[in-house]
Coordinates of C-alpha atoms in Angstrom, one line a residue:
Chain A
M195 CA 115.3 6.4 49.3
D196 CA 114.7 6.1 45.5
D197 CA 117.4 3.4 45.2
K198 CA 116.0 1.5 48.0
G199 CA 112.5 1.7 46.5
A200 CA 113.8 0.7 43.1
N201 CA 115.3 -2.4 44.6
I202 CA 112.0 -3.6 46.1
D203 CA 110.2 -2.6 42.9
L204 CA 112.6 -4.6 40.9
L205 CA 112.1 -7.6 43.1
F206 CA 108.4 -7.7 42.5
R207 CA 108.6 -6.6 38.8
N208 CA 111.0 -9.4 37.9
G209 CA 109.4 -11.9 40.2
L210 CA 105.9 -11.5 38.9
K211 CA 106.9 -10.8 35.3
D212 CA 106.1 -14.2 33.8
Y213 CA 103.9 -15.5 36.6
E214 CA 100.8 -17.3 35.5
V215 CA 97.8 -18.8 37.4
L216 CA 95.1 -20.8 35.8
P217 CA 91.8 -19.2 36.5
P218 CA 88.8 -21.3 37.7
S219 CA 86.8 -22.9 34.8
E220 CA 83.6 -21.0 35.7
V221 CA 85.2 -17.7 34.5
W222 CA 85.1 -18.8 30.9
T223 CA 81.6 -20.2 31.3
S224 CA 80.5 -16.8 32.5
I225 CA 82.2 -14.9 29.7
R226 CA 80.9 -17.1 26.9
P227 CA 77.2 -16.3 27.1
A228 CA 78.0 -12.6 27.8
I229 CA 80.0 -12.1 24.6
R230 CA 77.4 -14.0 22.6
K231 CA 74.6 -11.7 23.9
K232 CA 76.6 -8.6 23.3
Q233 CA 77.7 -9.3 19.8
T234 CA 74.3 -10.5 18.5
P235 CA 72.3 -7.2 18.3
F236 CA 75.2 -5.1 16.9
V237 CA 76.2 -7.7 14.3
L238 CA 72.6 -8.2 13.3
L239 CA 71.9 -4.5 13.0
R240 CA 75.0 -4.0 10.9
A241 CA 74.1 -7.0 8.7
A242 CA 70.5 -5.7 8.3
A243 CA 71.8 -2.2 7.4
L244 CA 74.2 -3.7 4.9
V245 CA 71.5 -5.9 3.4
A246 CA 69.1 -3.1 3.2
T247 CA 71.6 -0.8 1.5
V248 CA 72.6 -3.5 -1.0
L249 CA 68.9 -4.2 -1.8
S250 CA 68.0 -0.6 -2.2
L251 CA 71.0 0.1 -4.5
S252 CA 70.2 -3.0 -6.5
F253 CA 66.6 -2.0 -6.9
L254 CA 67.5 1.6 -7.8
A255 CA 70.1 0.4 -10.3
Y256 CA 67.6 -2.0 -11.9
R257 CA 64.9 0.6 -12.2
W258 CA 67.4 3.1 -13.6
S259 CA 68.7 0.7 -16.2
M260 CA 65.1 -0.2 -17.2
E261 CA 64.3 3.4 -17.8
I262 CA 67.4 4.0 -19.9
T263 CA 66.9 1.0 -22.1
S264 CA 63.2 1.4 -22.6
G265 CA 63.2 5.3 -22.9
P266 CA 64.5 6.1 -26.4
G267 CA 64.0 2.6 -27.8
N268 CA 60.3 3.0 -28.8
P269 CA 59.9 5.6 -31.5
V270 CA 56.1 5.6 -31.4
V271 CA 54.6 5.5 -28.0
A272 CA 55.5 8.0 -25.3
L273 CA 56.6 6.4 -22.0
N274 CA 55.3 8.9 -19.7
E275 CA 53.1 12.0 -19.4
E276 CA 56.0 14.4 -19.1
S277 CA 57.2 13.7 -22.6
V278 CA 53.8 14.0 -24.2
A279 CA 53.1 17.4 -25.7
P280 CA 49.8 19.1 -24.9
A281 CA 47.0 18.6 -27.3
G282 CA 47.5 22.1 -28.6
G283 CA 50.9 21.2 -29.9
P284 CA 51.9 20.6 -33.4
A285 CA 48.9 18.5 -34.5
I286 CA 49.1 17.0 -38.0
F287 CA 45.6 15.7 -38.3
R288 CA 42.4 16.8 -36.6
Q289 CA 39.0 15.5 -37.6
Q290 CA 35.5 16.0 -36.3
V291 CA 34.2 13.2 -34.2
Q292 CA 31.1 11.7 -35.7
Q293 CA 29.2 11.7 -32.4
N294 CA 26.3 9.4 -33.3
K295 CA 28.5 6.6 -34.6
V296 CA 30.6 6.8 -31.5
E297 CA 27.6 6.6 -29.2
N298 CA 26.4 3.5 -31.1
D299 CA 29.7 1.8 -30.9
N300 CA 30.4 2.4 -27.3
P301 CA 27.9 3.4 -24.7
L302 CA 30.6 4.8 -22.5
F303 CA 31.4 7.5 -24.9
A304 CA 30.3 11.0 -24.0
A305 CA 27.4 12.5 -25.8
D306 CA 29.1 15.8 -26.3
A307 CA 32.2 16.1 -28.4
S308 CA 33.7 18.5 -25.9
D309 CA 33.7 15.7 -23.3
V310 CA 35.8 13.5 -25.6
I311 CA 39.5 13.3 -25.0
P312 CA 41.4 12.5 -28.1
P313 CA 44.0 9.8 -27.8
V314 CA 47.5 11.0 -27.9
I315 CA 50.1 9.2 -30.0
V316 CA 53.6 10.4 -30.2
V317 CA 55.9 9.6 -33.1
R318 CA 59.5 10.3 -33.3
D319 CA 59.3 13.0 -36.0
E320 CA 56.7 14.4 -38.3
S321 CA 58.9 13.9 -41.2
T322 CA 58.9 10.1 -40.7
I323 CA 55.3 9.9 -41.5
S324 CA 54.2 9.8 -45.1
A325 CA 51.0 8.9 -46.8
S326 CA 52.2 5.5 -47.8
E327 CA 53.3 4.4 -44.3
E328 CA 51.5 2.2 -42.0
I329 CA 51.3 3.7 -38.5
T330 CA 50.2 2.1 -35.3
F331 CA 47.0 3.6 -34.0
P332 CA 44.8 2.9 -31.1
S333 CA 41.7 1.0 -31.8
L334 CA 38.5 2.8 -32.3
S335 CA 37.1 1.7 -28.9
A336 CA 40.2 3.0 -27.2
G337 CA 40.5 6.0 -29.4
V338 CA 38.2 8.2 -27.3
F339 CA 38.3 8.2 -23.6
P340 CA 35.9 9.7 -21.2
D341 CA 37.3 12.0 -18.5
G342 CA 39.1 10.3 -15.7
I343 CA 40.5 7.4 -17.6
S344 CA 44.2 7.1 -17.6
R345 CA 46.0 7.8 -20.8
G346 CA 49.1 5.8 -19.9
R347 CA 50.8 3.3 -22.1
T348 CA 48.4 0.5 -21.2
D349 CA 45.5 2.4 -22.7
L350 CA 47.0 2.3 -26.1
M351 CA 46.1 -0.6 -28.2
E352 CA 48.0 -1.3 -31.4
V353 CA 46.0 -1.6 -34.6
S354 CA 47.5 -1.4 -38.0
Y355 CA 45.8 0.8 -40.5
P356 CA 46.6 0.5 -44.2
G357 CA 47.8 4.0 -44.9
I358 CA 47.8 7.5 -43.8
N359 CA 45.1 8.4 -46.2
N360 CA 42.7 6.1 -44.5
L361 CA 43.1 8.1 -41.4
L362 CA 41.2 10.9 -43.0
T363 CA 38.1 8.9 -43.2
E364 CA 38.2 7.6 -39.7
D365 CA 35.9 9.0 -36.9
Y366 CA 38.3 10.0 -34.3
T367 CA 40.7 12.7 -33.5
M368 CA 44.3 12.1 -33.5
V369 CA 47.2 14.2 -32.6
L370 CA 50.7 13.5 -33.7
V371 CA 53.4 15.3 -31.9
P372 CA 57.2 15.2 -32.2
S373 CA 59.0 13.6 -29.3
T374 CA 62.6 14.1 -30.2
G375 CA 62.5 17.7 -31.0
P376 CA 64.1 20.2 -28.6
A377 CA 63.4 18.6 -25.2
D378 CA 61.7 20.6 -22.4
K379 CA 64.3 22.1 -20.2
Q380 CA 64.5 19.9 -17.1
E381 CA 65.2 21.4 -13.7
R382 CA 67.8 19.1 -12.4
W383 CA 68.9 21.0 -9.3
T384 CA 67.0 21.5 -6.1
I385 CA 67.9 23.5 -3.1
A386 CA 66.0 22.9 0.1
A387 CA 66.0 24.3 3.6
L388 CA 64.9 21.7 6.1
V389 CA 64.5 21.6 9.9
A390 CA 63.4 18.8 12.2
P391 CA 62.7 18.2 15.9
T392 CA 64.3 14.9 16.7
Y393 CA 63.7 12.2 19.3
F394 CA 67.1 11.0 20.3
T395 CA 67.8 7.9 22.3
R396 CA 70.1 4.9 22.2
F397 CA 70.4 1.3 23.1
T398 CA 73.2 -0.5 24.8
G399 CA 75.0 -3.5 23.6
S400 CA 76.2 -4.1 27.1
H401 CA 74.5 -6.6 29.4
N402 CA 75.8 -5.4 32.7
E403 CA 73.7 -3.9 35.4
L404 CA 75.5 -0.7 35.4
S405 CA 74.7 0.0 31.8
R406 CA 71.0 -0.6 32.4
Q407 CA 71.0 1.6 35.5
I408 CA 72.8 4.4 33.7
M409 CA 70.3 4.3 30.8
D410 CA 67.4 4.4 33.3
S411 CA 68.8 7.5 35.0
E412 CA 69.2 9.5 31.8
Q413 CA 66.5 11.2 29.7
P414 CA 66.7 12.6 26.3
L415 CA 66.4 16.4 25.9
F416 CA 64.8 18.3 23.1
S417 CA 67.0 17.7 20.0
Y418 CA 66.8 19.3 16.6
S419 CA 68.5 19.2 13.3
G420 CA 68.3 21.6 10.3
G421 CA 70.3 22.9 7.3
V422 CA 70.5 23.3 3.6
A423 CA 70.4 20.5 1.1
L424 CA 71.3 20.5 -2.6
S425 CA 70.3 17.7 -4.8
Y426 CA 70.9 16.8 -8.4
K427 CA 68.4 14.8 -10.4
I428 CA 70.2 12.0 -12.3
N429 CA 67.1 10.9 -14.0
R430 CA 63.3 11.2 -13.5
R431 CA 63.4 9.1 -10.4
V432 CA 66.9 9.1 -8.9
S433 CA 68.5 12.1 -7.2
I434 CA 71.6 12.5 -5.1
Q435 CA 71.7 14.9 -2.3
S436 CA 74.3 16.6 -0.1
G437 CA 74.4 19.7 2.0
I438 CA 75.3 20.8 5.5
Y439 CA 73.2 20.4 8.6
F440 CA 73.6 21.5 12.1
S441 CA 72.2 19.3 14.8
S442 CA 72.0 19.5 18.5
V443 CA 71.4 16.4 20.8
G444 CA 71.4 16.2 24.5
Q445 CA 70.3 14.3 27.5
M446 CA 69.5 15.0 31.2
V447 CA 71.4 13.1 33.9
E448 CA 69.3 12.7 36.9
G449 CA 70.3 12.0 40.5
I450 CA 73.1 14.5 40.6
T451 CA 72.6 17.7 42.6
A452 CA 74.6 20.8 41.7
F453 CA 75.6 23.6 44.1
S454 CA 77.6 26.7 43.5
G455 CA 80.0 28.6 45.8
F456 CA 82.4 25.8 46.3
Q457 CA 85.5 27.7 45.1
K458 CA 86.6 28.9 48.5
Y459 CA 86.7 25.3 49.8
D460 CA 88.4 23.9 46.8
N461 CA 92.1 23.1 47.6
T462 CA 92.9 21.2 44.5
K463 CA 94.0 24.2 42.5
G464 CA 93.2 23.1 39.0
D465 CA 92.2 19.6 38.4
H466 CA 88.6 18.6 37.9
N467 CA 86.9 17.8 41.2
F468 CA 84.1 15.5 40.0
E469 CA 83.7 12.8 37.5
V470 CA 80.3 11.5 36.5
L471 CA 79.9 8.4 34.4
T472 CA 77.2 8.7 31.7
A473 CA 76.2 6.8 28.7
N474 CA 78.0 9.3 26.5
G475 CA 81.2 9.3 28.4
T476 CA 82.6 10.7 31.7
V477 CA 81.7 14.2 32.6
Y478 CA 84.7 16.1 34.1
T479 CA 83.9 19.3 35.9
S480 CA 85.9 22.3 34.9
N481 CA 84.0 24.9 36.9
T482 CA 85.8 25.0 40.3
D483 CA 82.9 26.8 41.8
V484 CA 80.6 23.9 41.4
F485 CA 80.0 21.0 43.9
L486 CA 78.1 17.9 42.8
L487 CA 76.3 15.5 45.1
N488 CA 75.4 12.1 43.9
H489 CA 72.2 10.8 45.4
G490 CA 71.3 8.5 42.6
L491 CA 73.1 5.6 41.0
E492 CA 75.8 4.3 43.3
G493 CA 79.3 4.3 41.9
R494 CA 78.6 6.7 39.0
M495 CA 80.5 9.6 40.5
V496 CA 84.1 9.8 41.5
T497 CA 85.3 12.5 43.8
Q498 CA 87.5 13.1 46.8
F499 CA 84.8 15.4 48.2
T500 CA 82.3 12.8 49.3
N501 CA 79.3 13.7 51.4
D502 CA 81.0 12.5 54.6
V503 CA 84.0 14.9 54.1
F504 CA 82.1 17.9 52.8
D505 CA 78.5 18.8 53.5
P506 CA 77.3 21.4 51.0
V507 CA 74.3 22.3 53.2
K508 CA 76.3 23.0 56.2
A509 CA 78.8 25.0 54.1
E510 CA 75.7 26.9 52.9
L511 CA 76.4 26.4 49.2
R512 CA 73.8 27.6 46.8
Y513 CA 71.5 24.9 45.4
I514 CA 71.2 25.0 41.6
D515 CA 69.5 22.0 40.2
N516 CA 69.2 18.3 40.7
S517 CA 70.2 17.2 37.2
L518 CA 73.0 17.7 34.7
R519 CA 72.5 18.4 31.1
Q520 CA 74.8 17.1 28.4
S521 CA 74.8 18.9 25.1
F522 CA 76.5 17.9 21.8
S523 CA 76.4 19.9 18.6
Y524 CA 77.4 18.4 15.2
L525 CA 77.9 19.6 11.7
E526 CA 76.5 17.0 9.4
L527 CA 77.7 16.3 5.9
P528 CA 75.2 13.9 4.4
F529 CA 75.3 11.9 1.2
I530 CA 71.8 10.9 0.4
V531 CA 70.1 9.0 -2.5
R532 CA 66.5 9.8 -3.2
Y533 CA 64.2 7.6 -5.3
K534 CA 61.0 8.9 -6.5
L535 CA 58.1 6.4 -6.1
I536 CA 55.3 8.8 -7.0
D537 CA 55.8 11.7 -9.3
K538 CA 52.6 13.8 -9.0
T539 CA 51.5 16.9 -7.4
L540 CA 52.0 15.1 -4.1
G541 CA 55.2 13.1 -4.6
L542 CA 56.6 10.4 -2.6
N543 CA 60.3 9.5 -2.2
V544 CA 62.4 6.9 -0.5
I545 CA 65.5 8.4 1.1
G546 CA 68.6 6.7 2.3
G547 CA 72.2 7.4 2.8
L548 CA 75.2 8.1 5.1
S549 CA 76.3 11.1 7.0
S550 CA 79.6 12.1 8.7
N551 CA 79.0 14.2 11.8
L552 CA 81.7 16.5 13.1
L553 CA 81.5 17.4 16.8
V554 CA 81.6 21.2 17.2
N555 CA 80.3 21.7 20.7
N556 CA 80.5 19.6 23.9
S557 CA 79.3 21.0 27.1
V558 CA 77.7 20.0 30.3
Y559 CA 75.6 22.5 32.2
T560 CA 72.8 22.8 34.6
N561 CA 69.8 25.1 34.7
I562 CA 69.9 28.2 36.9
D563 CA 67.2 30.8 36.9
G564 CA 66.3 30.0 33.4
G565 CA 69.9 30.2 32.2
K566 CA 72.7 27.8 31.9
Y567 CA 75.4 27.2 34.5
L568 CA 78.4 25.6 32.9
I569 CA 79.7 22.5 34.7
G570 CA 82.3 21.1 32.3
K571 CA 82.4 18.8 29.4
T572 CA 82.2 15.1 28.5
E573 CA 85.6 13.5 28.0
G574 CA 86.5 11.1 25.2
V575 CA 83.6 11.8 22.9
N576 CA 84.4 10.8 19.4
S577 CA 85.0 14.0 17.3
I578 CA 83.6 12.3 14.2
T579 CA 80.7 9.9 14.1
F580 CA 79.0 8.2 11.1
S581 CA 75.3 7.7 10.8
S582 CA 73.0 5.9 8.3
S583 CA 69.5 7.2 7.6
L584 CA 66.4 5.9 6.0
G585 CA 63.2 7.8 5.5
M586 CA 60.2 8.6 3.3
G587 CA 59.9 12.0 1.7
M588 CA 56.6 13.6 0.9
E589 CA 56.6 16.5 -1.5
Y590 CA 53.8 18.8 -2.3
N591 CA 54.4 20.9 -5.4
F592 CA 52.9 24.3 -5.1
T593 CA 54.3 25.3 -8.5
K594 CA 56.6 23.6 -11.0
S595 CA 59.6 25.0 -9.0
L596 CA 58.4 25.3 -5.4
S597 CA 57.6 22.4 -3.1
L598 CA 56.8 21.7 0.5
N599 CA 58.7 18.8 1.9
L600 CA 57.9 16.5 4.8
E601 CA 60.4 13.7 5.5
P602 CA 60.1 11.3 8.5
T603 CA 63.6 10.0 8.9
F604 CA 65.2 7.3 11.1
R605 CA 68.9 7.7 11.8
Y606 CA 71.2 5.1 13.3
Y607 CA 74.7 6.0 14.5
L608 CA 77.2 3.5 13.3
N609 CA 79.8 4.2 15.9
P610 CA 79.0 5.1 19.5
F611 CA 79.6 8.6 20.8
N612 CA 82.1 7.3 23.3
E613 CA 84.0 4.1 23.7
L614 CA 86.4 4.9 26.5
S615 CA 84.1 4.2 29.4
G616 CA 83.8 0.6 28.4
L617 CA 80.0 1.0 28.2
K618 CA 78.8 1.0 24.6
F619 CA 75.7 2.8 23.8
H620 CA 74.5 3.1 20.2
P621 CA 72.5 6.2 19.6
Y622 CA 69.6 6.5 17.1
S623 CA 67.1 9.2 16.4
F624 CA 63.8 9.8 14.7
G625 CA 63.0 13.2 13.2
I626 CA 60.5 14.7 10.9
F627 CA 62.2 17.1 8.6
S628 CA 60.0 19.8 7.0
G629 CA 60.8 22.7 4.7
L630 CA 60.7 24.2 1.3
S631 CA 62.6 23.2 -1.8
F632 CA 63.2 25.1 -5.0
K633 CA 64.0 23.5 -8.3
F634 CA 66.2 25.3 -10.9
Chain B
M248 CA 99.6 -22.8 16.5
P249 CA 97.4 -20.2 14.8
E250 CA 98.7 -16.7 14.5
I251 CA 97.1 -14.2 16.9
K252 CA 95.9 -12.2 13.9
N253 CA 94.0 -15.1 12.6
I254 CA 92.5 -15.7 16.1
I255 CA 91.5 -12.0 16.3
N256 CA 89.9 -12.1 12.9
G257 CA 88.0 -15.3 13.9
C258 CA 86.8 -13.6 17.1
L259 CA 85.6 -10.6 15.1
K260 CA 83.6 -12.9 13.0
G261 CA 82.0 -14.5 16.1
N262 CA 83.9 -17.8 15.8
R263 CA 83.4 -19.6 19.1
R264 CA 86.6 -21.7 18.7
D265 CA 88.8 -18.6 18.2
Q266 CA 87.2 -16.8 21.1
E267 CA 88.0 -19.7 23.4
L268 CA 91.4 -20.0 22.0
L269 CA 92.2 -16.4 22.7
Y270 CA 90.9 -16.8 26.2
R271 CA 92.9 -20.0 26.9
R272 CA 96.1 -18.5 25.5
H273 CA 96.0 -15.4 27.8
A274 CA 93.8 -16.2 30.7
A275 CA 96.6 -17.5 33.0
K276 CA 98.8 -14.5 32.6
L277 CA 96.0 -12.1 32.9
Y278 CA 94.5 -13.9 36.0
A279 CA 97.9 -13.4 37.7
V280 CA 97.6 -9.7 37.0
C281 CA 94.1 -9.7 38.4
L282 CA 95.3 -11.4 41.5
Q283 CA 98.0 -8.7 41.9
Y284 CA 95.3 -6.0 41.8
S285 CA 92.7 -7.6 44.0
G286 CA 92.4 -8.4 47.7
N287 CA 90.7 -11.8 47.2
D288 CA 90.1 -14.4 44.6
E289 CA 86.4 -13.5 44.0
E290 CA 87.4 -10.0 43.1
A291 CA 90.1 -11.3 40.8
R292 CA 87.7 -13.5 39.0
D293 CA 85.3 -10.6 38.5
I294 CA 88.1 -8.4 37.1
L295 CA 89.2 -11.2 34.7
Q296 CA 85.6 -11.8 33.6
D297 CA 84.8 -8.2 32.9
G298 CA 88.2 -7.6 31.5
F299 CA 87.8 -10.4 28.9
I300 CA 84.3 -9.2 28.0
K301 CA 85.8 -5.7 27.3
I302 CA 88.6 -7.3 25.3
F303 CA 86.1 -9.1 23.1
E304 CA 84.0 -6.0 22.7
N305 CA 86.9 -3.8 21.8
L306 CA 88.8 -6.2 19.6
V307 CA 87.5 -4.4 16.5
H308 CA 89.4 -1.3 17.7
Y309 CA 92.7 -3.1 18.1
R310 CA 95.0 -1.6 15.5
D311 CA 97.9 -4.1 15.5
E312 CA 100.3 -1.2 16.3
G313 CA 101.7 -2.5 19.5
S314 CA 101.9 -5.8 21.4
F315 CA 98.6 -7.5 21.7
E316 CA 99.6 -8.8 25.1
G317 CA 100.3 -5.2 26.2
W318 CA 97.0 -4.1 24.9
I319 CA 94.9 -6.7 26.7
R320 CA 96.9 -6.3 29.9
R321 CA 96.1 -2.5 29.8
I322 CA 92.4 -3.4 29.5
V323 CA 92.6 -5.7 32.5
V324 CA 94.4 -3.1 34.5
N325 CA 91.9 -0.4 33.6
T326 CA 89.1 -2.8 34.6
A327 CA 90.8 -3.3 37.9
L328 CA 91.0 0.5 38.4
E329 CA 87.3 0.9 37.5
K330 CA 86.3 -1.8 40.0
Y331 CA 88.4 0.0 42.6
R332 CA 86.8 3.3 41.8
N333 CA 83.3 1.9 41.9
K334 CA 84.0 0.3 45.2
H335 CA 85.9 3.0 47.0
N336 CA 85.2 6.6 46.7
L337 CA 88.6 8.1 46.6
Y338 CA 89.3 10.0 49.7
R339 CA 92.0 12.5 49.7
V340 CA 95.1 11.3 51.5
D341 CA 97.3 14.4 51.6
D342 CA 99.8 13.2 54.2
I343 CA 102.8 13.6 52.0
D344 CA 104.7 15.2 54.8
Q345 CA 104.9 11.9 56.6
I346 CA 106.5 9.8 54.0
P347 CA 108.2 6.9 55.8
E348 CA 111.8 6.0 55.2
L349 CA 112.7 2.5 54.1
D350 CA 115.0 0.6 56.3
A351 CA 118.5 -0.3 54.9
Q352 CA 117.9 -2.9 52.2
P353 CA 120.0 -5.9 51.3
D354 CA 120.9 -6.7 47.7
N355 CA 118.5 -8.5 45.4
E356 CA 120.3 -11.8 45.9
D357 CA 119.4 -11.8 49.5
Y358 CA 115.8 -12.3 48.4
A359 CA 116.8 -15.6 46.7
G360 CA 114.2 -18.2 47.6
L361 CA 111.2 -16.0 47.3
E362 CA 108.9 -17.5 44.8
A363 CA 106.4 -15.6 42.6
I364 CA 103.5 -17.0 44.7
D365 CA 105.1 -15.5 47.8
L366 CA 105.5 -12.2 46.2
L367 CA 101.9 -12.3 45.1
D368 CA 100.7 -13.1 48.6
I369 CA 102.8 -10.2 50.0
I370 CA 101.5 -7.8 47.5
R371 CA 97.9 -8.8 48.0
E372 CA 98.2 -8.1 51.7
L373 CA 98.7 -4.4 51.0
P374 CA 95.8 -2.0 51.6
P375 CA 93.9 -1.5 48.3
K376 CA 95.1 2.0 47.5
Y377 CA 98.7 1.2 48.3
R378 CA 98.5 -2.0 46.2
L379 CA 97.1 0.0 43.3
V380 CA 99.7 2.6 43.3
F381 CA 102.6 0.2 43.8
N382 CA 101.3 -2.0 40.9
L383 CA 100.8 0.9 38.6
F384 CA 104.2 2.4 39.4
A385 CA 106.5 -0.5 40.0
I386 CA 105.0 -3.2 37.8
E387 CA 103.3 -1.3 35.0
G388 CA 105.7 1.6 34.9
Y389 CA 103.3 4.5 35.0
S390 CA 104.6 7.9 36.4
H391 CA 103.1 9.6 39.4
K392 CA 101.5 12.1 37.1
E393 CA 99.7 9.4 35.2
I394 CA 98.7 7.6 38.3
S395 CA 97.3 10.7 39.9
K396 CA 95.0 11.1 36.8
M397 CA 94.0 7.5 36.8
M398 CA 93.2 7.4 40.4
N399 CA 92.0 11.0 40.8
I400 CA 94.5 11.8 43.5
S401 CA 97.4 14.3 43.7
E402 CA 100.9 13.4 42.6
G403 CA 102.0 13.9 46.2
T404 CA 99.4 11.3 47.4
S405 CA 100.6 8.9 44.8
K406 CA 104.2 9.3 46.0
S407 CA 103.2 8.9 49.6
N408 CA 101.2 5.8 48.9
L409 CA 104.0 4.3 47.0
S410 CA 106.4 4.9 49.9
R411 CA 104.1 3.4 52.4
A412 CA 103.6 0.4 50.1
R413 CA 107.3 -0.1 49.8
V414 CA 107.8 0.0 53.6
I415 CA 105.1 -2.5 54.2
L416 CA 106.4 -4.7 51.4
Q417 CA 109.9 -4.6 52.7
K418 CA 108.8 -5.7 56.1
R419 CA 106.7 -8.5 54.7
V420 CA 109.5 -9.7 52.5
G421 CA 111.7 -9.6 55.6
L422 CA 109.3 -11.8 57.5
Y423 CA 109.2 -14.3 54.6
T424 CA 113.0 -14.5 54.3
G425 CA 114.1 -13.7 57.8
I426 CA 116.0 -10.7 56.3
G427 CA 113.7 -8.2 58.0
K428 CA 114.9 -9.5 61.3
K429 CA 118.5 -9.4 60.2
V430 CA 118.1 -5.8 59.0
S431 CA 116.2 -4.5 62.0
N432 CA 118.7 -6.2 64.3
G433 CA 121.4 -5.0 62.2

């Protein structure tokens, strides 16, 4: 029998081996617009992500390099408030303000000397100042500031005075503090615990009707992400961050009714009885007691137990639910760069980076009496996916070390969860991370 | 003639000329495959169209580890399988106890004169499930175990379908060549 069969097999195999038939020309004209449409959004998104990353990194590098070059280069004027010592620091000169003269010179000046803020000038070292040196000082009009006026670099005007002795006769208070002495100990490390509810969805690069119908029949479930992040402050504005997060995403597949009690009718002894096509892959049932009935999208379920060969109602199977729930859990290992835009009590950061996500759980279940009834799992799901993220981080500093963080973050998955089904869906999510961070 | 690697790279960059070149180079062979797996020309065109769209979509995943021709052929065959699955819910055919016997067969040379187009016509007259199993087993070289997974049927069903397909094919070949008459009278 086998030999006879092999003979006819060979006839067809050899006879058709190199056979070619020219397809009608309209086939290519149908393919051409389809591949153009499909490629455009994905290519554009990739290009946009690349451009955004390059621009962000260039901007960060530029700002970083500017700070490095301008930081220690100016021995006189402090660049930022952090490096300016408090007025109670090692003052060299202190004089009484001659209030009357001040008032005459500038009507904005406060009447009371206690309302007057002395200008702060920082020099590299006390020892560099001698009586014969000329030092740069603020002008008289800028020398005393009412409350509320910024004391940043732009408030300092350079005026040359003939010598240190002349200072003793001037009518303003001056504080000279060392700036290159032992620096304040900076807290470079931050540990944070963050958690976020996330809205998870996806778009399809596919144009066919089946993809659209599948997307319409699936609804995202409550998803969340949370974990511990450790960041290191490279300089005042730039930090790098890593950590470990656990995230759970899922979706509900509508139009599939699940029944239990099918085991006694199941004569397949092992293999899965039902396959359900979803955007995340094909669900294979592993629970032999479950019976699925497709009353939604035609062609999405493959089974030998179709409704016309087996009726779950006549067989008195127990109804469970009319939808399936796919659940995926991931361990995320992010690499994030944070750039501090505002460094105040309420700080603001731009956050961007990449994350590798390891699949640790893949299950399909349906709800039964408030519990979960396992159906099976989704086949062919990528065990590792990569995502890019972009967000804004708000940081409220309770104390110097403890902060409250709020970080709205958009995440785009660079590779789809599943590519086997031929239907490509690109997931993305939006979440608002919140938590506490501690600097040390 | 440009190397296939260059054409693939061009396609990945969205180059229209390379896309068309890739299509023109492989369309005729793949269309013949589509005809083998389909009952009519319209279905074959659909398979070819969807198959090529998948090929272009998945080019980025081609690893250059095996023959490119084999890779694209597998995609087209899988597309044909998907079409079949979407069209026909797979009913269990557990009639493996009634596997028919083939008639005595002549040697290969007795089939001389049968053209590829005749073979194609014969194979396309098979019922869809027999055609699929025969193609997967005899032409593509899959085992019954693999076919059972691909078609969601048992191994026994796969064997049964193959046997039935062979019997039908043998009869049809006989009608084309006159051998069938000779054998049955024989």
